[in-house]
Coordinates of C-alpha atoms and ligand atoms in Angstrom, one line a residue:
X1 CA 0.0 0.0 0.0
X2 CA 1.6 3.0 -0.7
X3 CA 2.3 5.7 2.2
X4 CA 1.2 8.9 2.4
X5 CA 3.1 11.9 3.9
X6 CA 2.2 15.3 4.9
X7 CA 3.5 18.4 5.7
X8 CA 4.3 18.9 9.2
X9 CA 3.4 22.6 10.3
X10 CA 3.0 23.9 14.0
X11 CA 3.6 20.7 15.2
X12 CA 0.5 19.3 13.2
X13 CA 0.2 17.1 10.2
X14 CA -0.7 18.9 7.5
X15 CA -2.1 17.8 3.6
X16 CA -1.6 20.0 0.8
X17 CA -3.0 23.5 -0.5
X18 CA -2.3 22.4 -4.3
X19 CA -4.1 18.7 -3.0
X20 CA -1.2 17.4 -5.2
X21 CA 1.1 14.2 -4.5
X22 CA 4.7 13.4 -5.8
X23 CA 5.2 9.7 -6.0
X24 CA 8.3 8.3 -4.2
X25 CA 10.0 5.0 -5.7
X26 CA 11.9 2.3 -4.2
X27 CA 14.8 2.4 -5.9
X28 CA 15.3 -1.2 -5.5
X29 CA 12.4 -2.4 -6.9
X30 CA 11.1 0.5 -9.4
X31 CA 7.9 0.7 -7.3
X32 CA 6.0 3.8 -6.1
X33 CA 5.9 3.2 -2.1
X34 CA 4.4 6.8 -1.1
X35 CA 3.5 10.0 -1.6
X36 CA 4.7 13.3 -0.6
X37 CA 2.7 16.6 0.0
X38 CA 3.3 19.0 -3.4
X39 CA 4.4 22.0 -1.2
X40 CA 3.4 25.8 -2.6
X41 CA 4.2 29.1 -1.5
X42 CA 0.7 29.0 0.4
X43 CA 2.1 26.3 2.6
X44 CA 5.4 27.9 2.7
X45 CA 3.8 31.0 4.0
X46 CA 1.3 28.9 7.0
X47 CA 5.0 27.2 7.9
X48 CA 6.5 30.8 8.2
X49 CA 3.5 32.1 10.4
X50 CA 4.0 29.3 13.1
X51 CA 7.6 29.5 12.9
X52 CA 7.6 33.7 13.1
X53 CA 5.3 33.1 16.4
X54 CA 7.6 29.9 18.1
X55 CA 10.7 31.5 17.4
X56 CA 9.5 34.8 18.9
X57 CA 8.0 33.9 21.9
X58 CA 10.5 34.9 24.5
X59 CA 10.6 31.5 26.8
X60 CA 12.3 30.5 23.5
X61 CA 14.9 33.7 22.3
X62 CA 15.6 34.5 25.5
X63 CA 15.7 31.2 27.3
X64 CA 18.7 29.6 26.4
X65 CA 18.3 26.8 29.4
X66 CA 15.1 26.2 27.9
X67 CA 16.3 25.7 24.5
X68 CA 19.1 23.6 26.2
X69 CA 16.3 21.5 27.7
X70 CA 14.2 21.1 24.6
X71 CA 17.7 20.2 22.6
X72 CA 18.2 17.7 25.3
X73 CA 15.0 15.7 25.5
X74 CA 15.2 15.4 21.4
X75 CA 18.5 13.5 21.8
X76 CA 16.8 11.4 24.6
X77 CA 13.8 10.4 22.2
X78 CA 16.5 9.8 19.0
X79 CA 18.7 7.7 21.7
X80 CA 15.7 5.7 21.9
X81 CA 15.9 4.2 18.0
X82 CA 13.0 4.2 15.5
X83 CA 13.1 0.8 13.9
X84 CA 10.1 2.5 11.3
X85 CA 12.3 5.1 10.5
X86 CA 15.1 3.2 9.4
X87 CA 12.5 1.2 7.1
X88 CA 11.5 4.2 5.6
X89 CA 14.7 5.6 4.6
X90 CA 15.8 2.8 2.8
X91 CA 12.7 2.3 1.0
X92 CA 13.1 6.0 0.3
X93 CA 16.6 6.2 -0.7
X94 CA 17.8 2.7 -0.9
X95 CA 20.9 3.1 0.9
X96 CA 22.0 0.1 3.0
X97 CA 20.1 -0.3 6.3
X98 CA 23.4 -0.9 7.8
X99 CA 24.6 2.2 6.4
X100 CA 21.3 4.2 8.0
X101 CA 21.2 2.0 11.3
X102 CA 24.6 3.7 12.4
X103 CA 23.5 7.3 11.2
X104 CA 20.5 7.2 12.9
X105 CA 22.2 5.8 16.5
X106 CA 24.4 9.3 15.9
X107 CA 21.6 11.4 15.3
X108 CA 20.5 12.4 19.4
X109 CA 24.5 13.2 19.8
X110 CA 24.6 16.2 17.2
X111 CA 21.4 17.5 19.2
X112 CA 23.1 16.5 22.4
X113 CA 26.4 18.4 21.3
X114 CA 24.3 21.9 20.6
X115 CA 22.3 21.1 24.0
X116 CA 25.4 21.6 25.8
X117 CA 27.3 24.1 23.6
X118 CA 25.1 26.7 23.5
X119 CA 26.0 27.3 27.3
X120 CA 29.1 29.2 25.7
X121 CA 27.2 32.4 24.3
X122 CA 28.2 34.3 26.6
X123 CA 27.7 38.4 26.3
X124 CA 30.9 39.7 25.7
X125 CA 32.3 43.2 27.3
X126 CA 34.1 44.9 24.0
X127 CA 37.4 46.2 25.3
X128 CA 36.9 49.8 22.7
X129 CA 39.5 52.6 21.9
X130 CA 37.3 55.6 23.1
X131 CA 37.2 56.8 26.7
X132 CA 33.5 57.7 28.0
X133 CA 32.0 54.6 26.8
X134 CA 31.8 50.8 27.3
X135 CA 29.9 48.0 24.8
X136 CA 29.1 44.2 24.7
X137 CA 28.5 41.8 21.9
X138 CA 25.2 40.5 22.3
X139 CA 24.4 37.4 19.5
X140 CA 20.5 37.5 18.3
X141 CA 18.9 34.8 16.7
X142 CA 17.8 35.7 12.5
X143 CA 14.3 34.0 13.6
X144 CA 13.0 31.7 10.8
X145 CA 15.7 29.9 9.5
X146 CA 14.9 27.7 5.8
X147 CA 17.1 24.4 5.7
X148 CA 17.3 23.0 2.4
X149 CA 18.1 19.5 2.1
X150 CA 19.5 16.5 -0.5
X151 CA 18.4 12.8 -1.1
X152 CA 21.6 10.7 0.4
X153 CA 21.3 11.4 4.0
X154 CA 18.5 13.8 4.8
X155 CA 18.5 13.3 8.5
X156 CA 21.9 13.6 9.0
X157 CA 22.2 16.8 6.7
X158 CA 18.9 17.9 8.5
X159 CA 20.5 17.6 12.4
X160 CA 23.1 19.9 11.3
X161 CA 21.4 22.7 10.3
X162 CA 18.2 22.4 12.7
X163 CA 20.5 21.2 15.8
X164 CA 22.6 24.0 15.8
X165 CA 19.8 26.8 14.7
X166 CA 17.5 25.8 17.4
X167 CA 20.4 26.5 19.8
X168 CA 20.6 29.4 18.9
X169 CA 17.4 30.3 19.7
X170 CA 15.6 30.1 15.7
X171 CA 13.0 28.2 14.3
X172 CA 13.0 25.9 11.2
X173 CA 11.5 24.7 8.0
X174 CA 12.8 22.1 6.5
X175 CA 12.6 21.3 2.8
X176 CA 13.6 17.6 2.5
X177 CA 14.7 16.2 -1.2
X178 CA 11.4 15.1 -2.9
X179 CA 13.0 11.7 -3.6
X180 CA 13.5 11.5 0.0
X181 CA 11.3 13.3 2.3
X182 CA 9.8 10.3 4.1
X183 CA 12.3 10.3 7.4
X184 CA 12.5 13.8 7.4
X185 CA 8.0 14.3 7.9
X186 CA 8.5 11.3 10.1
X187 CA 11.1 12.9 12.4
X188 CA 9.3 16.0 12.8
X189 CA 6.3 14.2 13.3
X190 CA 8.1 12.0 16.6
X191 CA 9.5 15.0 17.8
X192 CA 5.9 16.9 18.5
X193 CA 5.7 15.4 21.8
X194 CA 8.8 17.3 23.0
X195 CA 9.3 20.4 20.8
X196 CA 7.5 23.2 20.9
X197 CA 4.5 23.9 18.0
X198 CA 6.1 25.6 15.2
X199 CA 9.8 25.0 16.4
X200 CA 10.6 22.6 13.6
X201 CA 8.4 22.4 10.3
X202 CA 8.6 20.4 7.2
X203 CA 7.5 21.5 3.8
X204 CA 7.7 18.0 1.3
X205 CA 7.6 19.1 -2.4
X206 CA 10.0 20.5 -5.6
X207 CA 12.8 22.7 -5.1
X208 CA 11.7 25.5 -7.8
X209 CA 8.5 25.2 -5.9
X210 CA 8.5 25.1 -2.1
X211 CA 12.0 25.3 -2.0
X212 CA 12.2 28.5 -3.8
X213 CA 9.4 30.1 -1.9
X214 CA 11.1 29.3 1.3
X215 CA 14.2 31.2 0.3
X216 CA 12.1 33.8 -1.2
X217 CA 9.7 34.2 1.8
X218 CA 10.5 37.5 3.7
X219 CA 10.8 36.3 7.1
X220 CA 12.8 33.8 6.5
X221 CA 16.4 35.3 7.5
X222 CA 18.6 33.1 6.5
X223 CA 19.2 30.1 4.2
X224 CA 20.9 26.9 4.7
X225 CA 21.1 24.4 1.8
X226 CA 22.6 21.5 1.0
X227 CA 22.4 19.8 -2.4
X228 CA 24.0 21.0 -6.0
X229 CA 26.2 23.1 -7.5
X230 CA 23.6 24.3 -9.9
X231 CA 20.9 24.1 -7.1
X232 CA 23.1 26.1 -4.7
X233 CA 23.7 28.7 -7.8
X234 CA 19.8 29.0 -8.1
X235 CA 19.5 29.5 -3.8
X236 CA 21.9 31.8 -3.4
X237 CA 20.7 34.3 -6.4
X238 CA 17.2 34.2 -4.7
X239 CA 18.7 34.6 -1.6
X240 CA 20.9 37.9 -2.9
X241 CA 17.7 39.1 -4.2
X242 CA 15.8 39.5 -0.5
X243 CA 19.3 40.3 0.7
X244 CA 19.6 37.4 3.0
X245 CA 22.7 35.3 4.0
X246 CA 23.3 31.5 2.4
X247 CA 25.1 28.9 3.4
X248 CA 25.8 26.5 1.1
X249 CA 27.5 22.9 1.3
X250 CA 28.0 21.6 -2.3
X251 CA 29.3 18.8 -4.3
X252 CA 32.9 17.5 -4.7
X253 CA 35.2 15.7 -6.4
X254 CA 37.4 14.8 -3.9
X255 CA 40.9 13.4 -4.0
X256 CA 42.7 10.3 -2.3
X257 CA 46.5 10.5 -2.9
X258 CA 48.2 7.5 -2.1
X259 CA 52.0 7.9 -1.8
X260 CA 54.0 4.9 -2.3
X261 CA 55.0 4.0 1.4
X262 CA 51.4 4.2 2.5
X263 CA 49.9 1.2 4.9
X264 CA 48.3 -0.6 1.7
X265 CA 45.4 -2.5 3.8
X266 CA 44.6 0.5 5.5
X267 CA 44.9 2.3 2.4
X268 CA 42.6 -0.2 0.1
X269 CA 39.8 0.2 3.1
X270 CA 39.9 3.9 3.5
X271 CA 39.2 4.4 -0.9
X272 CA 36.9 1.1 -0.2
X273 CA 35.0 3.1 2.0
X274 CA 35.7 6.5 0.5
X275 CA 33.8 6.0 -3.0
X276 CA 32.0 2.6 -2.8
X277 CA 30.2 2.3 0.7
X278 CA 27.4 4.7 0.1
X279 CA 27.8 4.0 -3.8
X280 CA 29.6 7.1 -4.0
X281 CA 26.6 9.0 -2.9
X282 CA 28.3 11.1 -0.5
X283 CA 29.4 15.1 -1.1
X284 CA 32.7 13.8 0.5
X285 CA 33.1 10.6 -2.1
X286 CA 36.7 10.4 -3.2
X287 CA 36.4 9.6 -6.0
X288 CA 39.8 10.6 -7.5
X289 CA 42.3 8.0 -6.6
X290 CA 46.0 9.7 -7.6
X291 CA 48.6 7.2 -6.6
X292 CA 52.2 7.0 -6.8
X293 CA 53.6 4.9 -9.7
X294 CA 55.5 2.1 -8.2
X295 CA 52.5 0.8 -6.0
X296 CA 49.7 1.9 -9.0
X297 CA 49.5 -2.0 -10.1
X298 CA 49.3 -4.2 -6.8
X299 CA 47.0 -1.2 -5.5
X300 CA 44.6 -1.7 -8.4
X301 CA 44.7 -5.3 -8.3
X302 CA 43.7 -5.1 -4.2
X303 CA 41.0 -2.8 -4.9
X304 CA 39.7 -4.7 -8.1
X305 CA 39.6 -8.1 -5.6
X306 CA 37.8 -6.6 -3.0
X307 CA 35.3 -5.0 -5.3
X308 CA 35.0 -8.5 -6.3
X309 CA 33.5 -10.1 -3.4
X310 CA 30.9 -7.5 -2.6
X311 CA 27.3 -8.8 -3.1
X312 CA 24.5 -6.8 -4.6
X313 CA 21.2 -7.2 -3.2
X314 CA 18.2 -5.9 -1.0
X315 CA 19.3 -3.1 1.2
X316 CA 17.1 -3.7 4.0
X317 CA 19.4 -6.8 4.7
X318 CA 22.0 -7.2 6.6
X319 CA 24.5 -8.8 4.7
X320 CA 24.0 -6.5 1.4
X321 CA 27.2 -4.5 0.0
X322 CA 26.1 -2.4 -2.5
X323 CA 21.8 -1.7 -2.9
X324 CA 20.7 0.4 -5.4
X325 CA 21.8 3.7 -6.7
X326 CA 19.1 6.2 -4.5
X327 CA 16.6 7.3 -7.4
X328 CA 16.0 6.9 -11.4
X329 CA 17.1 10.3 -12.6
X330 CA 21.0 10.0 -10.7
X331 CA 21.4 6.1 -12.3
X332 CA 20.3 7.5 -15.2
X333 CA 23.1 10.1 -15.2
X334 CA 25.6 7.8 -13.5
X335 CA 25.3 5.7 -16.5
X336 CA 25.3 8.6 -19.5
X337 CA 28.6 9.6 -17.7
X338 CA 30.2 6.7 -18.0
X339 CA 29.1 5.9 -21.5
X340 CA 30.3 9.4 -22.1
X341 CA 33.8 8.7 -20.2
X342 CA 34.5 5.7 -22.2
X343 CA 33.5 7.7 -25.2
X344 CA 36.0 10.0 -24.2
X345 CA 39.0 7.3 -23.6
X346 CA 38.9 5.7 -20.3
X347 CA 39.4 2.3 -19.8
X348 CA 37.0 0.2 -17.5
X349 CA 39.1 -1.7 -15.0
X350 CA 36.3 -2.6 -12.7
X351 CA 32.6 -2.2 -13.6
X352 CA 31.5 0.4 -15.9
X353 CA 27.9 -0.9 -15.9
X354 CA 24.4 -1.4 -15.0
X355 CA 23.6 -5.1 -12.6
X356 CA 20.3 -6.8 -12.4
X357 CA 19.7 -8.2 -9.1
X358 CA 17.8 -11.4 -8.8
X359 CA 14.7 -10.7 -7.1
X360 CA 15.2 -6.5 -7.8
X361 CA 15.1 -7.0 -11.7
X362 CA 13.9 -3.3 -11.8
X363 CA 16.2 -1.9 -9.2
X364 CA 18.6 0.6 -10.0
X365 CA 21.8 -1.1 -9.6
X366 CA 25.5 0.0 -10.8
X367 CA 28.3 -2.4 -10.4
X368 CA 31.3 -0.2 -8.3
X369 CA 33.8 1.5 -11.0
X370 CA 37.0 1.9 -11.6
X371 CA 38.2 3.8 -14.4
X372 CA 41.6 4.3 -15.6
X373 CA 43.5 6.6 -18.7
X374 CA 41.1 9.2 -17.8
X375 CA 42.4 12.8 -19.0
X376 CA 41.9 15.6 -16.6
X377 CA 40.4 17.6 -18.5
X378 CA 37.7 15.2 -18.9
X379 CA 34.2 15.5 -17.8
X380 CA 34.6 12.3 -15.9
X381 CA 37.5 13.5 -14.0
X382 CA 36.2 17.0 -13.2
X383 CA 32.8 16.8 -12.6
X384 CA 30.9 15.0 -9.7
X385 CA 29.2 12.0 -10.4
X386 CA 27.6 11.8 -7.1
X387 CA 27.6 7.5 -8.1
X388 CA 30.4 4.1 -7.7
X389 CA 33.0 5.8 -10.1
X390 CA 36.5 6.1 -9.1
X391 CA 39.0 7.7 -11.7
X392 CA 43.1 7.2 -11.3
X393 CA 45.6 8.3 -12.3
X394 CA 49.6 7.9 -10.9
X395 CA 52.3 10.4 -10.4
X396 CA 55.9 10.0 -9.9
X397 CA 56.6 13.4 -6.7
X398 CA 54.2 14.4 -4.5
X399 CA 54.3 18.4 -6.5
X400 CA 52.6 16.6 -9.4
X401 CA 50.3 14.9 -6.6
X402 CA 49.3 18.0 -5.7
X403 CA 48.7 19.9 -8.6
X404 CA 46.2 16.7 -10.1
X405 CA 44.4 17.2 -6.3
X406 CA 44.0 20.7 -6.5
X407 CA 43.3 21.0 -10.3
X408 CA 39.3 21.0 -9.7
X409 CA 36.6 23.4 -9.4
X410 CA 35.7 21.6 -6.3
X411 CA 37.3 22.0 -3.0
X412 CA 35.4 19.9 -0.3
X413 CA 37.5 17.0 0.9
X414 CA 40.7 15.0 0.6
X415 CA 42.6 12.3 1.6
X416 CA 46.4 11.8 1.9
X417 CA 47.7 8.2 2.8
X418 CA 51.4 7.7 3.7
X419 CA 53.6 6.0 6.2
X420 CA 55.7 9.4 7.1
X421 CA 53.3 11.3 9.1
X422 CA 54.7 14.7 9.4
X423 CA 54.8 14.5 5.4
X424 CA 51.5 13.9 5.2
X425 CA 50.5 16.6 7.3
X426 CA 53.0 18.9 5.0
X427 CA 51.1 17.9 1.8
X428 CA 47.7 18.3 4.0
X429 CA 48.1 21.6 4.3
X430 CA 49.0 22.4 1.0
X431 CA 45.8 20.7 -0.8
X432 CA 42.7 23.0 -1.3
X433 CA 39.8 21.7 0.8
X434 CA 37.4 21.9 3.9
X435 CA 38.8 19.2 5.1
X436 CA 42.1 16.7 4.6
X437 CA 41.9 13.4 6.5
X438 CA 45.1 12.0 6.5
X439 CA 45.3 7.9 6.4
X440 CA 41.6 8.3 7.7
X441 CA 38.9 9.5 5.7
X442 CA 35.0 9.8 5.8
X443 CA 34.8 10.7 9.8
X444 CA 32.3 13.9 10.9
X445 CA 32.1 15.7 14.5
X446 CA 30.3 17.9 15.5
X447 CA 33.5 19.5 16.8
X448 CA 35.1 20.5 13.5
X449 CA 33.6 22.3 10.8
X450 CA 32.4 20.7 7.1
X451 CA 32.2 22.8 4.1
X452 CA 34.1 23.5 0.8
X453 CA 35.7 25.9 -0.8
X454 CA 36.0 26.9 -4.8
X455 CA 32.3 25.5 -6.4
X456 CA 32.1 23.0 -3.0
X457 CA 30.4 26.0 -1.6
X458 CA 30.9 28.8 1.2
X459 CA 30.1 28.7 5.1
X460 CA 30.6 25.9 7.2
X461 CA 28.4 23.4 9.0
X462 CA 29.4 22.4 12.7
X463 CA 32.7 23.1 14.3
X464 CA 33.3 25.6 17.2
X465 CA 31.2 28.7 15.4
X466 CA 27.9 26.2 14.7
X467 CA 25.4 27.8 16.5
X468 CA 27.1 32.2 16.1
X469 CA 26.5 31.0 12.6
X470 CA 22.5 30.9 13.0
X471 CA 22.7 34.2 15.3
X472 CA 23.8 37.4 14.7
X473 CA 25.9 39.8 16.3
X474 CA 24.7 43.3 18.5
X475 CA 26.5 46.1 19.8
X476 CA 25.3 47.5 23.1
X477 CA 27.0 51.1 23.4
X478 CA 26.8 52.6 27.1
X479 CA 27.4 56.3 27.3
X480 CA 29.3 57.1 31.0
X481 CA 30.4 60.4 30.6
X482 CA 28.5 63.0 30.0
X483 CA 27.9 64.4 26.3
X484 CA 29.1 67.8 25.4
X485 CA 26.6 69.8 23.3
X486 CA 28.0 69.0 19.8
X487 CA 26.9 72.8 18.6
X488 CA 28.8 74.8 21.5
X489 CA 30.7 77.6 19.8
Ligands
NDP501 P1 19.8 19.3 -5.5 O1 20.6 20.6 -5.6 O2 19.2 18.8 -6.8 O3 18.7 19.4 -4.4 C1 19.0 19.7 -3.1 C2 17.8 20.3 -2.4 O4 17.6 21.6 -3.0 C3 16.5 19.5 -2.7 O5 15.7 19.6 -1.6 C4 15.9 20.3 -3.9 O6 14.6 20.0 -4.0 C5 16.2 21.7 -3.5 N1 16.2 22.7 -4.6 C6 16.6 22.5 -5.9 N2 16.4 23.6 -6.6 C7 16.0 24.6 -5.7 C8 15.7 26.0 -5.8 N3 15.7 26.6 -7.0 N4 15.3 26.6 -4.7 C9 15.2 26.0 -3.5 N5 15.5 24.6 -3.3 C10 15.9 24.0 -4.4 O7 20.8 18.2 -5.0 P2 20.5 16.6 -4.7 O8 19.4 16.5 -3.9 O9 20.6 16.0 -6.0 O10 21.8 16.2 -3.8 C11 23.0 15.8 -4.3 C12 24.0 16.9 -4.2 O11 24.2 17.3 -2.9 C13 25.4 16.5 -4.6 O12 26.0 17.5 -5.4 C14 26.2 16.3 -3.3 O13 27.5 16.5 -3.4 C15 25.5 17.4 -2.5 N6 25.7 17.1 -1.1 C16 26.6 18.0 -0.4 C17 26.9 17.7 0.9 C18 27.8 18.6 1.7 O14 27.8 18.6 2.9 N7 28.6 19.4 1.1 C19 26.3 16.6 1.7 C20 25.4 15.8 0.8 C21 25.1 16.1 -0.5 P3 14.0 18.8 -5.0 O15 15.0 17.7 -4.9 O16 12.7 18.5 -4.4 O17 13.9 19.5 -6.3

């Protein structure tokens, strides 16, 4: 039977204005499983009412142990584990329940983290350079913050933008992908019990549609979004326009450079689990292995064995590997790329193609891929493929390393794999990215910030300036002198 899920607005479940439905399909078996609300700007602007009067009521701007309380008892009601939840993202996006099981065990501990964190926004005393007056910093909330979100982990992408806002005393609407929107109505609507009407809101539906009225609405203040480089483009010009701030956390194409002296089990897990464990799905996929020459064969032949044994199959099993790529329109373009790539040159040295899974004949599997002879300036090498693609190439000194790593638009992530540590760290700080794991890769906290630079976006996500990032900064002048009359002759 297929599902049917509404908007969630001041804490109530709500169907929509247009009465319109998007269908959702499983993307391992082809079939329509629900149906999301077709959000407008008429329930964009009933979201932004209840979120104006939540945010403004002053038990929640001015109370910050309140907020710390609310913050707290969400993490204590994700602790607890939503077995349907689970279900429903994989339906919805087909990534591997083991895969979604450990996201959503982590989910109560970025809420947990901004519970406790927002204890240090403190007011500040300004030291100024002017005698007869003193000021502090105070930090405001914007008010109604609009978090745009993608298909590949929508609860996780979600907690870091509504965790850290509510901290900092805002309200939310969320606009979940409409291929994925399921686990993002459901966790608003779990929450109700235990956050206060209007707090949170979801608004299910197209990005040109609800999205765009959400970052067009007036008192929404500020914009987080999380998707495309061409979607970003489009958020961030509306945004301009009613001169309001953006954050945006883009796509990559991230590299792994493997130097020759690198730990090579260590190594072969970390690109494993790099490109192929979410089927490249990830903004953080790296999905540009550049190795050094003298290891480039026995490295390729490790990789090509493991990718080997992985098993194909239902993702709401245990023991699957690789499920299905998360909707029709990406393994569409996942394949068109690499018919294009091969077009172009490349070499297939693992995969390159489609898979039909007995039992999920209409499921939208790609076999994990390795390409090689790929020429940089190549679209397959360049541009994001957000699928199970990894391009090499090999280089002889870690300068021409470098330059492959940092010749991309992108800028989001890296990875540097050797066995000398301080020259890893060396080459680390000379790659352009958010963020450089070296022989480690994939890892988030809530302690260090995530974002990219160059087309990977601008602002960051989590890290140490989280929640001053959803609040903005006052200055309280105090006059204690007396003022001379400024016309005196
Ligand atoms: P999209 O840009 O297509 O969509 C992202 C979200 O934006 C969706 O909710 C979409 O709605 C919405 N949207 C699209 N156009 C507009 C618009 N004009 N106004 C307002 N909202 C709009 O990205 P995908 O969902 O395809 O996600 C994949 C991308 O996300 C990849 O590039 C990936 O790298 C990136 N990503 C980045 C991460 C990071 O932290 N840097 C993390 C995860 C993913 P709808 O889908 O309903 O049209």
């Amino acid at each position: 039977m297929t599902r049917q899920f509404q908007h969630v607005i001041d804490g109530q479940s709500i169907a929509p204005d247009s009465g319109e439905w998007i269908d959702s399909v499983n993307p391992a078996t082809g079939e329509v499983w629900a149906r999301f609300a077709r959000g407008n700007a008429s329930d964009v602007a009933a979201a932004v009412a209840a979120a104006v009067t939540a945010c403004g009521r002053p038990d929640w701007r001015d109370d910050s142990a309140n907020r710390s309380a609310v913050l707290h008892a969400i993490a204590d009601l994700l602790d607890q584990g939503f077995e349907q939840l689970i279900e429903v993202e994989v339906n919805d996006n087909g990534k591997r329940i083991r895969e979604v099981r450990g996201q959503f065990a982590g989910l109560g501990g970025w809420y947990r983290h901004f519970a406790v964190a927002l204890a240090d926004l403190q007011v500040e005393a300004l030291s100024l350079d002017q005698p007869g007056v003193s000021a502090r910093l105070e930090l405001m909330p914007y008010g109604v913050v609009g978090a745009i979100t993608a298909w590949n982990s929508p609860l996780m992408i979600a907690a870091w933008k509504v965790a850290p806002a509510l901290a900092g005393g805002n309200a939310v609407i969320i606009k979940p992908s409409e291929m994925a929107s399921a686990s993002t109505v459901m966790f608003a609507e779990l929450l109700a019990p235990v956050v206060p009407k209007g707090l949170i809101n979801v608004i299910t539906g197209y990005g040109h549609e609800a999205g765009a009225a959400i970052v067009a609405a007036d008192d929404v203040r500020k914009v987080t979004f999380t998707g495309s480089e061409i979607g970003g483009s489009k958020v961030a010009a509306t945004a301009a326009e009613h001169v309001k701030p953006a954050t945006l956390e883009l796509g990559g194409k991230s590299p792994q450079i493997v130097f020759a002296d690198a730990d090579l089990e260590n190594t072969v897990n970390g690109v494993l689990s790099g490109i192929f464990l979410s089927n490249g799905q990830s903004c953080v996929a790296g999905s540009r292995l550049i190795i050094q020459e003298p290891i480039r064969d026995l490295f390729l032949q490790r990789l090509q064995e493991r990718v080997a044994s992985l098993r194909f199959g239902d993702p709401l099993r245990d023991d699957t590997d690789i499920g299905p790529i998360a909707n029709k329109p990406q393994f569409d373009k996942v394949l068109a790329m690499l018919d294009r790539a091969k077009q172009a040159g490349a070499k297939v040295f693992a995969g390159g193609h489609a898979v039909k899974v007995e039992g999920f004949e209409n499921g939208y599997f790609i076999a994990p891929t390795i390409l090689e002879a790929v020429a940089t300036d190549s679209e397959i090498w360049q541009q994001e493929v957000f699928g199970p693609v990894l391009c090499v190439r090999s280089f002889a000194t870690a300068d021409e390393a470098i330059r492959l790593a940092n010749d991309s638009n992108y800028g989001l992530a890296a990875g540097v794999w050797s066995g000398d540590a301080d020259f890893a760290s060396s080459v680390a700080s000379r790659i352009d990215a958010g963020t450089v794991y070296i022989n480690h890769y994939r890892s988030v906290s809530a302690c260090a910030p995530v974002g990219g630079i160059k087309k990977s976006g601008y602002g960051r996500e989590l890290g140490p300036n989280a929640i001053r990032d959803f609040m903005q900064e006052k200055a309280v002048w105090h006059g204690t002198a007396p003022l001379p009359n400024p016309f005196q002759r």
